[in-house]
Tab-separated table of C-alpha atoms in Angstrom:
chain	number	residue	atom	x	y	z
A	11	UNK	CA	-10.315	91.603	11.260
A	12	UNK	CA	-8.225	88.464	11.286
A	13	UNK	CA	-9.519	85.129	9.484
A	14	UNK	CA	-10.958	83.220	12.709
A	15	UNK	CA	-12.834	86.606	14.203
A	16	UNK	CA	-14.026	87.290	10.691
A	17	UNK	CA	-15.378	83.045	10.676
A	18	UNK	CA	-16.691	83.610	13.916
A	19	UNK	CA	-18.812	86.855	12.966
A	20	UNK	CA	-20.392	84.906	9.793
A	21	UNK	CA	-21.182	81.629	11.492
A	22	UNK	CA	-22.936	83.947	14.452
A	23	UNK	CA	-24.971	85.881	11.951
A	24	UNK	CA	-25.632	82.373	9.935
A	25	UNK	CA	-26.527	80.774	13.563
A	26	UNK	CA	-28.970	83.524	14.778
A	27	UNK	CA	-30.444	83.538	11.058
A	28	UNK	CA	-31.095	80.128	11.171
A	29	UNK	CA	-32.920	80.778	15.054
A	30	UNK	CA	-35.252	83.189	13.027
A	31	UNK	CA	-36.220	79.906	10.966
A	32	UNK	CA	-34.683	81.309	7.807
A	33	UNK	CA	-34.032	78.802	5.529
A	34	UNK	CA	-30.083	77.419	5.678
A	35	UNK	CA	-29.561	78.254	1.946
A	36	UNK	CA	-30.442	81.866	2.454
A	37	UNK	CA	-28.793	81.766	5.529
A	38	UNK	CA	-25.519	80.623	4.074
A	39	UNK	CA	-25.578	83.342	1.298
A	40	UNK	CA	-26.591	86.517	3.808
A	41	UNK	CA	-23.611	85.114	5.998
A	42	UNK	CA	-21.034	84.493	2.421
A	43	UNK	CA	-22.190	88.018	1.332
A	44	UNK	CA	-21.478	89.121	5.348
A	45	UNK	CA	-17.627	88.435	4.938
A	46	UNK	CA	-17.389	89.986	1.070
A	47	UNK	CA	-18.461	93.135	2.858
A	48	UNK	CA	-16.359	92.846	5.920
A	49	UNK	CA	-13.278	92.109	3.570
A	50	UNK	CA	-14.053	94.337	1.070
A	51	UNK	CA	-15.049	97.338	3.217
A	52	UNK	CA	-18.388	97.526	2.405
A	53	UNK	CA	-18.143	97.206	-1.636
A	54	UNK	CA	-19.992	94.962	-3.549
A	55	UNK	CA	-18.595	94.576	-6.969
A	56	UNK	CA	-16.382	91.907	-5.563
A	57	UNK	CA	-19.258	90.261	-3.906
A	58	UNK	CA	-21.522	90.181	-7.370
A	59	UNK	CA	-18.907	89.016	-9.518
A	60	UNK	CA	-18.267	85.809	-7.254
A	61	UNK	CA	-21.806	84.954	-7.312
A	62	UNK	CA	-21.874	85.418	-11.317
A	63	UNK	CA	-19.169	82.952	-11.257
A	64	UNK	CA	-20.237	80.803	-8.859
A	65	UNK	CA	-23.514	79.950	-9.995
A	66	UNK	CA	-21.436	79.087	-13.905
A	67	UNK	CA	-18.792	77.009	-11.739
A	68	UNK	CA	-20.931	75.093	-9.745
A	69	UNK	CA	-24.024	74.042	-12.174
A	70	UNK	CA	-21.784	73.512	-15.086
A	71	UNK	CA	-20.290	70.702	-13.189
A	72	UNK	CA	-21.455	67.468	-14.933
A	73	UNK	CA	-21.233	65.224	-12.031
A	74	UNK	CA	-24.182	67.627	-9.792
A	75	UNK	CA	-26.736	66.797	-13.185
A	76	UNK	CA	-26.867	63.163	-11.152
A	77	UNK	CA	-28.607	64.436	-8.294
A	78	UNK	CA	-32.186	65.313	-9.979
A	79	UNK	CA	-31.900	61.830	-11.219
A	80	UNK	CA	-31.454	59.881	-8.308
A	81	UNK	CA	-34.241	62.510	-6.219
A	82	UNK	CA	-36.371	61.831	-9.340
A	83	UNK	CA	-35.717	58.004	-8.718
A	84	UNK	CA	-37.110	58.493	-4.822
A	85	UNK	CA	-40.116	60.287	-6.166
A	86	UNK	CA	-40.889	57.579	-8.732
A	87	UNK	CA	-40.308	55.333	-5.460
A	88	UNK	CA	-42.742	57.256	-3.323
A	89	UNK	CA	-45.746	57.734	-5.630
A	90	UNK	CA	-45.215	53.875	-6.749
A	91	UNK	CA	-45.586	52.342	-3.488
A	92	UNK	CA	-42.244	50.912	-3.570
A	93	UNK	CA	-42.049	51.266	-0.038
A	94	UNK	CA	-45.033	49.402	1.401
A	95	UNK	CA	-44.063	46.262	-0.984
A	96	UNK	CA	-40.547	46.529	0.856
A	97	UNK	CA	-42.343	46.662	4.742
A	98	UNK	CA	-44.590	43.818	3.545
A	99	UNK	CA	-42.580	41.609	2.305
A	100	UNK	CA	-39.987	42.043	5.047
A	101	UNK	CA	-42.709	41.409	7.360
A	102	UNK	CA	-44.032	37.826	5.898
A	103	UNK	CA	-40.502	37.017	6.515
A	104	UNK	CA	-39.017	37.946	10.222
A	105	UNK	CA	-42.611	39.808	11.654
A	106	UNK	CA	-43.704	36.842	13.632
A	107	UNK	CA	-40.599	36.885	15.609
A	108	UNK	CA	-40.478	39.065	18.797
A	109	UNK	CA	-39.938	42.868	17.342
A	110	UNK	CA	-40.089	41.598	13.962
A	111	UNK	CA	-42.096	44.436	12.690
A	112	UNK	CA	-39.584	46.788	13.988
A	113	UNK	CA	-37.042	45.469	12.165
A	114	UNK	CA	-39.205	44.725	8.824
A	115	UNK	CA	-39.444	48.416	9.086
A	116	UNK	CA	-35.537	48.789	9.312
A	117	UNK	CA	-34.848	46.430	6.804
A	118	UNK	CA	-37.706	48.404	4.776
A	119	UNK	CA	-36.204	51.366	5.044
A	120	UNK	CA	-32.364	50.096	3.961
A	121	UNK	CA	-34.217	48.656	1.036
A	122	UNK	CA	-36.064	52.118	0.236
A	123	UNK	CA	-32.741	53.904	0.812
A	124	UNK	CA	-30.963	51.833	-2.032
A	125	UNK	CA	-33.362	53.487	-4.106
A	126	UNK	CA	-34.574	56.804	-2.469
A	127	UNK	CA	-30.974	58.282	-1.400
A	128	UNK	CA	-32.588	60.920	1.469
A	129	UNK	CA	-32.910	60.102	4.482
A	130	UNK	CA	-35.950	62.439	5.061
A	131	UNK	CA	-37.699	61.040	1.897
A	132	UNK	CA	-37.067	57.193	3.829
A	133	UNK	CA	-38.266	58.815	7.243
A	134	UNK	CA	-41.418	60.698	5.796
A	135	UNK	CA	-42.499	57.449	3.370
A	136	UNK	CA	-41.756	54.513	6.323
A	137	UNK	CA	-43.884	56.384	9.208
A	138	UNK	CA	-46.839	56.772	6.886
A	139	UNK	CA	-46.241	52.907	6.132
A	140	UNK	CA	-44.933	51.213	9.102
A	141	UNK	CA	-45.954	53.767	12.054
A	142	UNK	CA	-49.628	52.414	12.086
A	143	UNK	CA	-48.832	48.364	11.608
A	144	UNK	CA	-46.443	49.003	14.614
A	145	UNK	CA	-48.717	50.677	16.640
A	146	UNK	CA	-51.405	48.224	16.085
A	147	UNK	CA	-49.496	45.475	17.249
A	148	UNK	CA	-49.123	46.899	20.117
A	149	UNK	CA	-45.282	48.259	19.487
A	150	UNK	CA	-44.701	50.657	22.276
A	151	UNK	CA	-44.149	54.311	21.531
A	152	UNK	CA	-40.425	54.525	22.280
A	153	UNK	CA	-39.795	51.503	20.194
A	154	UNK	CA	-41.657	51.888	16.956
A	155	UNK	CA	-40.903	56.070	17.111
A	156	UNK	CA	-36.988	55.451	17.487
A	157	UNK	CA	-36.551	52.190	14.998
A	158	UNK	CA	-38.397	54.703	12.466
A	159	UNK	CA	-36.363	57.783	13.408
A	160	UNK	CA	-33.260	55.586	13.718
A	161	UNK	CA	-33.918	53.398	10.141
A	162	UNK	CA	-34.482	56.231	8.338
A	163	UNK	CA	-31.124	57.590	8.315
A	164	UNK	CA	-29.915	54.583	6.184
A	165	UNK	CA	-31.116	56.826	3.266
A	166	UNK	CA	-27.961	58.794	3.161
A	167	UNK	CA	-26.098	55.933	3.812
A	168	UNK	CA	-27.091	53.047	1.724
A	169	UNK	CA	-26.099	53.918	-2.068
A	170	UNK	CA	-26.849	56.011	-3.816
A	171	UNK	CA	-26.909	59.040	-1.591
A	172	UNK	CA	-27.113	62.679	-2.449
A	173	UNK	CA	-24.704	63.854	0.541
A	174	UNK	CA	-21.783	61.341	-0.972
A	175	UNK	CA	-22.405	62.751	-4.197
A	176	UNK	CA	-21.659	66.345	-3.242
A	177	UNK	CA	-19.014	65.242	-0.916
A	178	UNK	CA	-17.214	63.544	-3.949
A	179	UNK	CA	-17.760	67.032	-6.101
A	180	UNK	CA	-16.230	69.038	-3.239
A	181	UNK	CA	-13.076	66.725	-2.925
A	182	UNK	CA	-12.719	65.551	-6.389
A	183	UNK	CA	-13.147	62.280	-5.370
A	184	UNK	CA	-14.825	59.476	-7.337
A	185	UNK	CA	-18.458	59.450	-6.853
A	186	UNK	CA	-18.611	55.263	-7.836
A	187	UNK	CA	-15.602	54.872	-5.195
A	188	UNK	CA	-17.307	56.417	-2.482
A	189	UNK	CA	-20.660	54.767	-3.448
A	190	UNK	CA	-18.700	51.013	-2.961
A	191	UNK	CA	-17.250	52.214	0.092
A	192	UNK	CA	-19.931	53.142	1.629
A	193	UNK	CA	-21.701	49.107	1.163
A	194	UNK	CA	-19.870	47.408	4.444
A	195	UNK	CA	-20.611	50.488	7.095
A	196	UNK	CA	-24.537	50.847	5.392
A	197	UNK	CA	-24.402	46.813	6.201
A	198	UNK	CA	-23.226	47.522	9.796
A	199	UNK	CA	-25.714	50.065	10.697
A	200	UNK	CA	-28.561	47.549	9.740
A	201	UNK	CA	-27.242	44.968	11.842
A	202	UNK	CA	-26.806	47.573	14.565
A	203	UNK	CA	-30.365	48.265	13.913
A	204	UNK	CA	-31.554	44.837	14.098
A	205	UNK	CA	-29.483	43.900	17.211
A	206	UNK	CA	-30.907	47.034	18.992
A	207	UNK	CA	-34.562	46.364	18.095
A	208	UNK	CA	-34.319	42.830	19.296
A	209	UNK	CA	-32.722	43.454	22.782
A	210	UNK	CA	-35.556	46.172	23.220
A	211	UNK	CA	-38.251	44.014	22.357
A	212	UNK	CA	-36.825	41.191	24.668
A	213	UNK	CA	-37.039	43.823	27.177
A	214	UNK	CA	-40.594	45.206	26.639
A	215	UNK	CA	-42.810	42.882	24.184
A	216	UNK	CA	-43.176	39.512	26.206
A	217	UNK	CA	-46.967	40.576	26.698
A	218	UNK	CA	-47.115	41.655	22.653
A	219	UNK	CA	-49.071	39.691	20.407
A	220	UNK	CA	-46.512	38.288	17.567
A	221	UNK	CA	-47.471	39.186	14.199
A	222	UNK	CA	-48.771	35.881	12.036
A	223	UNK	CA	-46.107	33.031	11.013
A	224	UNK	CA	-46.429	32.886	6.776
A	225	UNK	CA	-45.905	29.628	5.279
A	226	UNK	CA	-42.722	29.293	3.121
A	227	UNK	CA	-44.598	29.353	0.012
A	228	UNK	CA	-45.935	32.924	0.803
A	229	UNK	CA	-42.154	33.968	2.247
A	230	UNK	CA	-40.973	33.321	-1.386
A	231	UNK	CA	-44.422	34.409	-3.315
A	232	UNK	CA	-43.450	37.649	-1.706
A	233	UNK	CA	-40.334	37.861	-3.333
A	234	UNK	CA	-41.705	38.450	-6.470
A	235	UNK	CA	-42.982	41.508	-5.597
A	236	UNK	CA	-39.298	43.087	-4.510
A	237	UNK	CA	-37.613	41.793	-7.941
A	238	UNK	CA	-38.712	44.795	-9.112
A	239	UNK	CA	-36.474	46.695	-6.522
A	240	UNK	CA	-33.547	44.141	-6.957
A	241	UNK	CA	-33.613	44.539	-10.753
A	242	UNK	CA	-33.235	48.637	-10.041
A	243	UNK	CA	-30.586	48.509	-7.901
A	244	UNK	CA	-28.619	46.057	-10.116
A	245	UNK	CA	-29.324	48.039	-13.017
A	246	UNK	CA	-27.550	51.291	-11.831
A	247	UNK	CA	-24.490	49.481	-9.389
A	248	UNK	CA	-23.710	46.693	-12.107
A	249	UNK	CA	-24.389	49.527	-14.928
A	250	UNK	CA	-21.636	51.557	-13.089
A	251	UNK	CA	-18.990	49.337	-11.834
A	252	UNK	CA	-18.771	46.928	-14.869
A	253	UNK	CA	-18.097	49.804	-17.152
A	254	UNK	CA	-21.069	50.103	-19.617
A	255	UNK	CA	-22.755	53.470	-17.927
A	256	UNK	CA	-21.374	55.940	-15.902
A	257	UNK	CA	-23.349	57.395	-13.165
A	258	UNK	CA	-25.439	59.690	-14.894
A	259	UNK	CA	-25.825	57.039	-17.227
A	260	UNK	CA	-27.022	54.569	-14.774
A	261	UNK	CA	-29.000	56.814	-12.582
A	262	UNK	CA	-30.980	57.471	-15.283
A	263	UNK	CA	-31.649	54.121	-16.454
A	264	UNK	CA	-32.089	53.338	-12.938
A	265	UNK	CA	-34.919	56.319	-12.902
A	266	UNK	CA	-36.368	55.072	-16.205
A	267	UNK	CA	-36.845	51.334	-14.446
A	268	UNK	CA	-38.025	52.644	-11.458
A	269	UNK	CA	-40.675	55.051	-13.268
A	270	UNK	CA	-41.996	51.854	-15.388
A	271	UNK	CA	-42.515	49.726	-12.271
A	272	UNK	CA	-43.897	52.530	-10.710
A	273	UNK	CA	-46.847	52.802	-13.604
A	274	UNK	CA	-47.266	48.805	-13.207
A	275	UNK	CA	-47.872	49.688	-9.996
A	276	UNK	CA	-50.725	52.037	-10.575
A	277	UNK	CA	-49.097	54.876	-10.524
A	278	UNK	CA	-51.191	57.885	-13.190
A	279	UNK	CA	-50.974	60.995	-14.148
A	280	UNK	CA	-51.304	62.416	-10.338
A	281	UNK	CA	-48.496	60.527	-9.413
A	282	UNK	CA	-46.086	61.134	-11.984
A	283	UNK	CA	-46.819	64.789	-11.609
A	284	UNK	CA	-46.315	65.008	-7.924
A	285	UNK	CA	-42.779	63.191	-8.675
A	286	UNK	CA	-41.751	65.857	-11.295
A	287	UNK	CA	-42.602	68.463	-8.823
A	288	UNK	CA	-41.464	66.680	-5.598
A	289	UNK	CA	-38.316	66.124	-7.767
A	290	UNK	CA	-38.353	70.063	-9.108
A	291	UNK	CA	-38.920	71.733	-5.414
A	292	UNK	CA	-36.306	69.189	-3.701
A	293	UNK	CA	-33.572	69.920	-6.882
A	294	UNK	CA	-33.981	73.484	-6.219
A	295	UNK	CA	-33.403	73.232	-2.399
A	296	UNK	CA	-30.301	71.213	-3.102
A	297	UNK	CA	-28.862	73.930	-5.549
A	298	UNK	CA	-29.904	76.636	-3.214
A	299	UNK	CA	-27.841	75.542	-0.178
A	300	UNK	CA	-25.121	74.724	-2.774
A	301	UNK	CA	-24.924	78.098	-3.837
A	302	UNK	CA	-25.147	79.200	-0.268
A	303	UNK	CA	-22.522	77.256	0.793
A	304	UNK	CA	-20.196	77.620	-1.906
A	305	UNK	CA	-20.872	81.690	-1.018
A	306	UNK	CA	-20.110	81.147	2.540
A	307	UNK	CA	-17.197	79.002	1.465
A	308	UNK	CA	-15.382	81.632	-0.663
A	309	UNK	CA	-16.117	84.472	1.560
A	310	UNK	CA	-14.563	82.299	4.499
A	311	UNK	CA	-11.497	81.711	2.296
A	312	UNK	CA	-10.853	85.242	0.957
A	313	UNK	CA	-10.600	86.325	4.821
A	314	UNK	CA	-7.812	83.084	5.422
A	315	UNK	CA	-9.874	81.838	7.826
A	316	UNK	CA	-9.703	78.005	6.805
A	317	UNK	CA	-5.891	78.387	6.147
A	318	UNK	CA	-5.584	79.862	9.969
A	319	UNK	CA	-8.054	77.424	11.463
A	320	UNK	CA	-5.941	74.395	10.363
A	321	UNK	CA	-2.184	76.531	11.223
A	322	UNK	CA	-4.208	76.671	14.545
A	323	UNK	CA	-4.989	73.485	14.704
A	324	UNK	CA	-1.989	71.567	13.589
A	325	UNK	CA	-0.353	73.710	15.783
A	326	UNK	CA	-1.809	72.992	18.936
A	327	UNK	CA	0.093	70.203	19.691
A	328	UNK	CA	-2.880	68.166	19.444
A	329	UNK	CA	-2.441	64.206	18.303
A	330	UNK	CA	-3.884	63.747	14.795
A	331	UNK	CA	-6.152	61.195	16.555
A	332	UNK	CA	-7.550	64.073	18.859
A	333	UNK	CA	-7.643	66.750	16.192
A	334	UNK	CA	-10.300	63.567	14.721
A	335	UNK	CA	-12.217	63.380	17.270
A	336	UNK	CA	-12.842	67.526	17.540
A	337	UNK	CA	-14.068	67.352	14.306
A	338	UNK	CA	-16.420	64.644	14.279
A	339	UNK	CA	-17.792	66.261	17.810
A	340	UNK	CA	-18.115	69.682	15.925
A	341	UNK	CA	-19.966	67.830	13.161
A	342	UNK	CA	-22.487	66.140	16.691
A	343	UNK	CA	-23.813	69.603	17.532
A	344	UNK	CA	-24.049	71.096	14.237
A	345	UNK	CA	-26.503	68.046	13.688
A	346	UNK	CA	-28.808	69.668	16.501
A	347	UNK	CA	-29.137	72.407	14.115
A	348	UNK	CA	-28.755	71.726	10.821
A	349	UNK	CA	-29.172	69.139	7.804
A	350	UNK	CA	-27.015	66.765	6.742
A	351	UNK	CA	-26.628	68.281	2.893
A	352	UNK	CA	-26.106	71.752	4.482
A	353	UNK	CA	-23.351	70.338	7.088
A	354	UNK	CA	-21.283	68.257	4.334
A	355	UNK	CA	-21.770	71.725	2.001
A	356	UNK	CA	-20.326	74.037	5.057
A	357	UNK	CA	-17.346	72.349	6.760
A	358	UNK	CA	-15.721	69.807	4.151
A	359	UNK	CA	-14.129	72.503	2.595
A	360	UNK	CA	-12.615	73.648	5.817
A	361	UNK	CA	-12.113	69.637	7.254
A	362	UNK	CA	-11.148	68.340	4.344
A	363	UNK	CA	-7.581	69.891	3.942
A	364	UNK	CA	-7.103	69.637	7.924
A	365	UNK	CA	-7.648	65.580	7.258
A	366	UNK	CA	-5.089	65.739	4.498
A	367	UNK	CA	-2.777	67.116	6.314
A	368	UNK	CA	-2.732	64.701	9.388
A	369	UNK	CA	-0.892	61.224	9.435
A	370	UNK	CA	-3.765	58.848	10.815
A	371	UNK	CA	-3.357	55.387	10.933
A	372	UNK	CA	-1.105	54.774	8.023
A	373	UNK	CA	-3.594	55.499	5.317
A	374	UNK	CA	-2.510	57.529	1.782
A	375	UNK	CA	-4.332	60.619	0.390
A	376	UNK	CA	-6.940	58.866	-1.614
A	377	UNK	CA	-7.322	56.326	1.036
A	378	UNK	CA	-7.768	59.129	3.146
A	379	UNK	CA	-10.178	60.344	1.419
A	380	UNK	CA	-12.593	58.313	1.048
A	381	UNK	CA	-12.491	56.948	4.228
A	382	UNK	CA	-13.374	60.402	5.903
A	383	UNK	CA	-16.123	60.854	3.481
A	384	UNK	CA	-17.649	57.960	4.895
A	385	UNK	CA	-17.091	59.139	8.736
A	386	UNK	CA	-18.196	62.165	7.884
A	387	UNK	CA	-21.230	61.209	6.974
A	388	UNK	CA	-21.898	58.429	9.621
A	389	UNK	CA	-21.427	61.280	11.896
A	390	UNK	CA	-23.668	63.310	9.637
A	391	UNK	CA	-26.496	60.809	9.640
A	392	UNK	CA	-26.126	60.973	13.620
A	393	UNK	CA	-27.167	64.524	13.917
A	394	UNK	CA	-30.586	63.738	11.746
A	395	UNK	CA	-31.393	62.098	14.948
A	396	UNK	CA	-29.852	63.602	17.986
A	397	UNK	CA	-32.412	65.481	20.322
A	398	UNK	CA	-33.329	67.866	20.811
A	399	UNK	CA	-33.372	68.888	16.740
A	400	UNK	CA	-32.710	65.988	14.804
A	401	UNK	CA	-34.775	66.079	11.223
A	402	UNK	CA	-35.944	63.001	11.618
A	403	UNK	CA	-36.905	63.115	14.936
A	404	UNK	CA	-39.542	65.597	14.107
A	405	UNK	CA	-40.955	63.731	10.932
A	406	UNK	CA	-41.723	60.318	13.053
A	407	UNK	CA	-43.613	62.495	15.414
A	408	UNK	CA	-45.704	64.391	13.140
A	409	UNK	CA	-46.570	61.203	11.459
A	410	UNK	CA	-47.618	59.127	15.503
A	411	UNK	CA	-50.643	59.401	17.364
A	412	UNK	CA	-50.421	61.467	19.925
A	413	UNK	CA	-46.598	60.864	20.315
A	414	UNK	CA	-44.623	63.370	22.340
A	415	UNK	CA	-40.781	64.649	20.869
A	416	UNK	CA	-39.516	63.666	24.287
A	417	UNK	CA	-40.850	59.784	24.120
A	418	UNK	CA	-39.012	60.024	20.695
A	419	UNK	CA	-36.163	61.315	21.738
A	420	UNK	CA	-36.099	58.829	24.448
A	421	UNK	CA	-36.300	55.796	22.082
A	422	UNK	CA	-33.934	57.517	19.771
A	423	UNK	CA	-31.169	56.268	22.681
A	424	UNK	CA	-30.031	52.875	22.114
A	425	UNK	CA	-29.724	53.193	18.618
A	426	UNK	CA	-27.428	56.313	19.128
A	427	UNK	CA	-25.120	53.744	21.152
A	428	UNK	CA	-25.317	51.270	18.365
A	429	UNK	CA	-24.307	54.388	16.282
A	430	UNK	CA	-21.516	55.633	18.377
A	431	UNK	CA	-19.848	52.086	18.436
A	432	UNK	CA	-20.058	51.409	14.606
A	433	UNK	CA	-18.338	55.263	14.232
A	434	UNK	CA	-15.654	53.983	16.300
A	435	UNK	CA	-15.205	50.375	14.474
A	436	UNK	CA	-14.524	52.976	11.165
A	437	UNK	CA	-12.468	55.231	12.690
A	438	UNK	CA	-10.352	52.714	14.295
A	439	UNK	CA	-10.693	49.953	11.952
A	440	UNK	CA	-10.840	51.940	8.546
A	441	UNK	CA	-10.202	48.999	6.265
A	442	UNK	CA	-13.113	48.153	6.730
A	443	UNK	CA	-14.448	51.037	4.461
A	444	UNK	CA	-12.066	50.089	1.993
A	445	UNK	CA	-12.236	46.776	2.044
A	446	UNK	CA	-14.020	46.509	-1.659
A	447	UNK	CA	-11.428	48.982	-3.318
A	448	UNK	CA	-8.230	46.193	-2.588
């Protein structure tokens, strides 16, 4: 069995595993173990000494010990009501303007993401927070569902965010570079937000009551209660880039600060044992689909099939451009079906050397790099919310009254075009994700 049949056989057994709700970690590792056999005849002393390897490869890898950190950091978040100080605050400024709930709620959940780093963790916290206030006022279903859905993606994207981090172990790419590059497109995707949410509410809230006009005194009053926040996220991006921590370094400190304010707070003993085993169980989830992957990975490899995937490619006579713009719609429908960790984990090690080999738009290897880390991942952070199984989708209507997956779906729209135009603004324009590194 050549490389590509022997591919296609594990992703269909990892597909129809996945259909029998198995969980993508597992799924990975049955369909890693799949091609071991099929290479290997059926022996599995090949198959058990990769994953004793593996598993001493992989976690011994200093740069993965900054993941429980930073989840530890969104559970401190959580538990510390971080992120209804963030919606309130945002709202005393912009909610008396026409959809300015919505987009407190966005700019809530860009401010949660700076500290929380999942977009599920941002999705899950702002509809418990936001949902009702919206839905009080009046906000109509398709509105307050999508800006939720849609907002809630700027977890990943907004540093510091687990999926960059394992993108920048897989590539050997620096995690701090990555982080700085990803500040102007995060930036975009608010505004995109923001621009959305107001031309919808122009469109449907002229009989909505506006939310109350605070006086300027109570605009900045509220400030104080986000310094907390500000002094967190300075602490770990001024502790990394001006040289005195390095990122473990700095995500810890930045854990530490955000642990204190979340005891100020009134955060107990409950709380701060729900974070250790919010942070435990998600930490575990993460390694599990790594191991998966990196099984999956390996087994893919031993059969060629990455190495005749990109002969194929490169020698289709496709333009470099084109060969893009397959992979980024591969990376659309595998969002239907899977999570954005578990889609970074599964086809950067096959995309990644494709990318390196193509000449697109001028740009060097590292430059290269990290600029289709950052595409990736836009496109990544799509697929959390494209119907009919985007993550996120599901989350916002678990958390709404009486909300239907299709009314979601349906206000999911716009901000999908908002998306697909800032993709293309970084594909085209890719200085602008390297705009910070000179």
């Amino acid at each position: 069995m050549n490389g590509l049949a022997m591919g296609a056989v594990a992703f269909g057994a990892m597909l129809v595993l996945l259909g029998c709700r198995l969980h993508v970690g597992v799924g990975m590792l049955l369909a890693g173990a799949l091609c071991y056999l099929l290479v290997y005849g059926g022996d599995t002393h090949a198959l058990l000494y990769t994953l004793n390897n593996l598993v001493y490869a992989r976690f011994s890898s200093y740069d993965l010990a900054v993941i429980p950190i930073f989840v530890l950091m969104g559970q401190f978040a959580i538990h510390g009501g971080l992120s209804s100080t963030l919606f309130r605050t945002s709202a005393k400024w912009i909610g008396h303007w026409r959809g300015g709930l919505a987009m407190s709620a966005a700019g809530a959940c860009a401010g949660f993401g700076a500290i929380c780093g999942s977009s599920l963790a941002t999705a899950t916290t702002m509809s418990q927070v936001a949902l009702p206030e919206l839905e009080r006022h009046r906000y109509s279903q398709r509105l307050a569902t999508g800006t939720i859905a849609a907002a809630g993606t700027l977890g990943i994207l907004i540093p510091p965010s687990v999926p960059l981090i394992v993108y920048a172990v897989l590539t050997q790419t620096s995690i701090a570079t990555l982080f700085l590059a990803a500040v102007l497109p995060g930036l975009l995707a608010v505004a995109g937000y923001l621009a959305v949410i107001r031309l919808m509410a122009m469109r449907t809230m002229s009989d909505v009551e506006a939310s109350p006009r605070y006086s300027w005194a109570e605009r900045l009053a509220s400030l104080r209660e986000i310094a907390p926040v500000l002094v967190i996220f300075c602490v770990v991006i001024f502790g990394l880039y001006g040289g005195w921590a390095n990122l473990t370094e700095a995500a810890s400190l930045g854990a530490a600060a955000c642990g204190v304010y979340a005891v100020w707070r009134g955060m107990r003993w409950a709380g701060f044992y729900k974070s250790l085993v919010g942070t435990a169980e998600a930490s575990a989830m993460i390694y599990l689909v790594v191991i998966g992957a990196d099984l999956l990975n390996s087994g893919l490899a031993l059969g060629q099939m990455p190495a005749a995937l990109a002969d194929w490619i490169l020698g289709s006579g496709l333009t470099p451009v084109a060969v893009l713009l397959v992979i980024l719609a591969i990376y659309l429908v595998l969002g239907c079906m899977m999570d954005s960790l578990s889609m970074i984990l599964l086809t950067i090690p096959i995309f990644f050397p494709i990318i390196m080999q193509l000449e697109l738009f001028g740009l060097t290897g590292p430059e290269k790099a990290i600029w289709f880390g950052i595409v990736a991942l836009m496109v990544v952070e799509i697929g959390l919310i494209t119907p009919p199984m985007g993550m996120n989708l599901f989350i916002v209507q678990k958390y709404s009254h009486g909300t239907s997956l299709a009314t979601v779906s349906r206000g999911i729209v716009p901000f999908l075009g908002a998306d697909m135009l800032r993709i293309a603004i970084i594909v085209f324009v890719p200085a602008l994700s390297l705009v910070w590194l000179g």
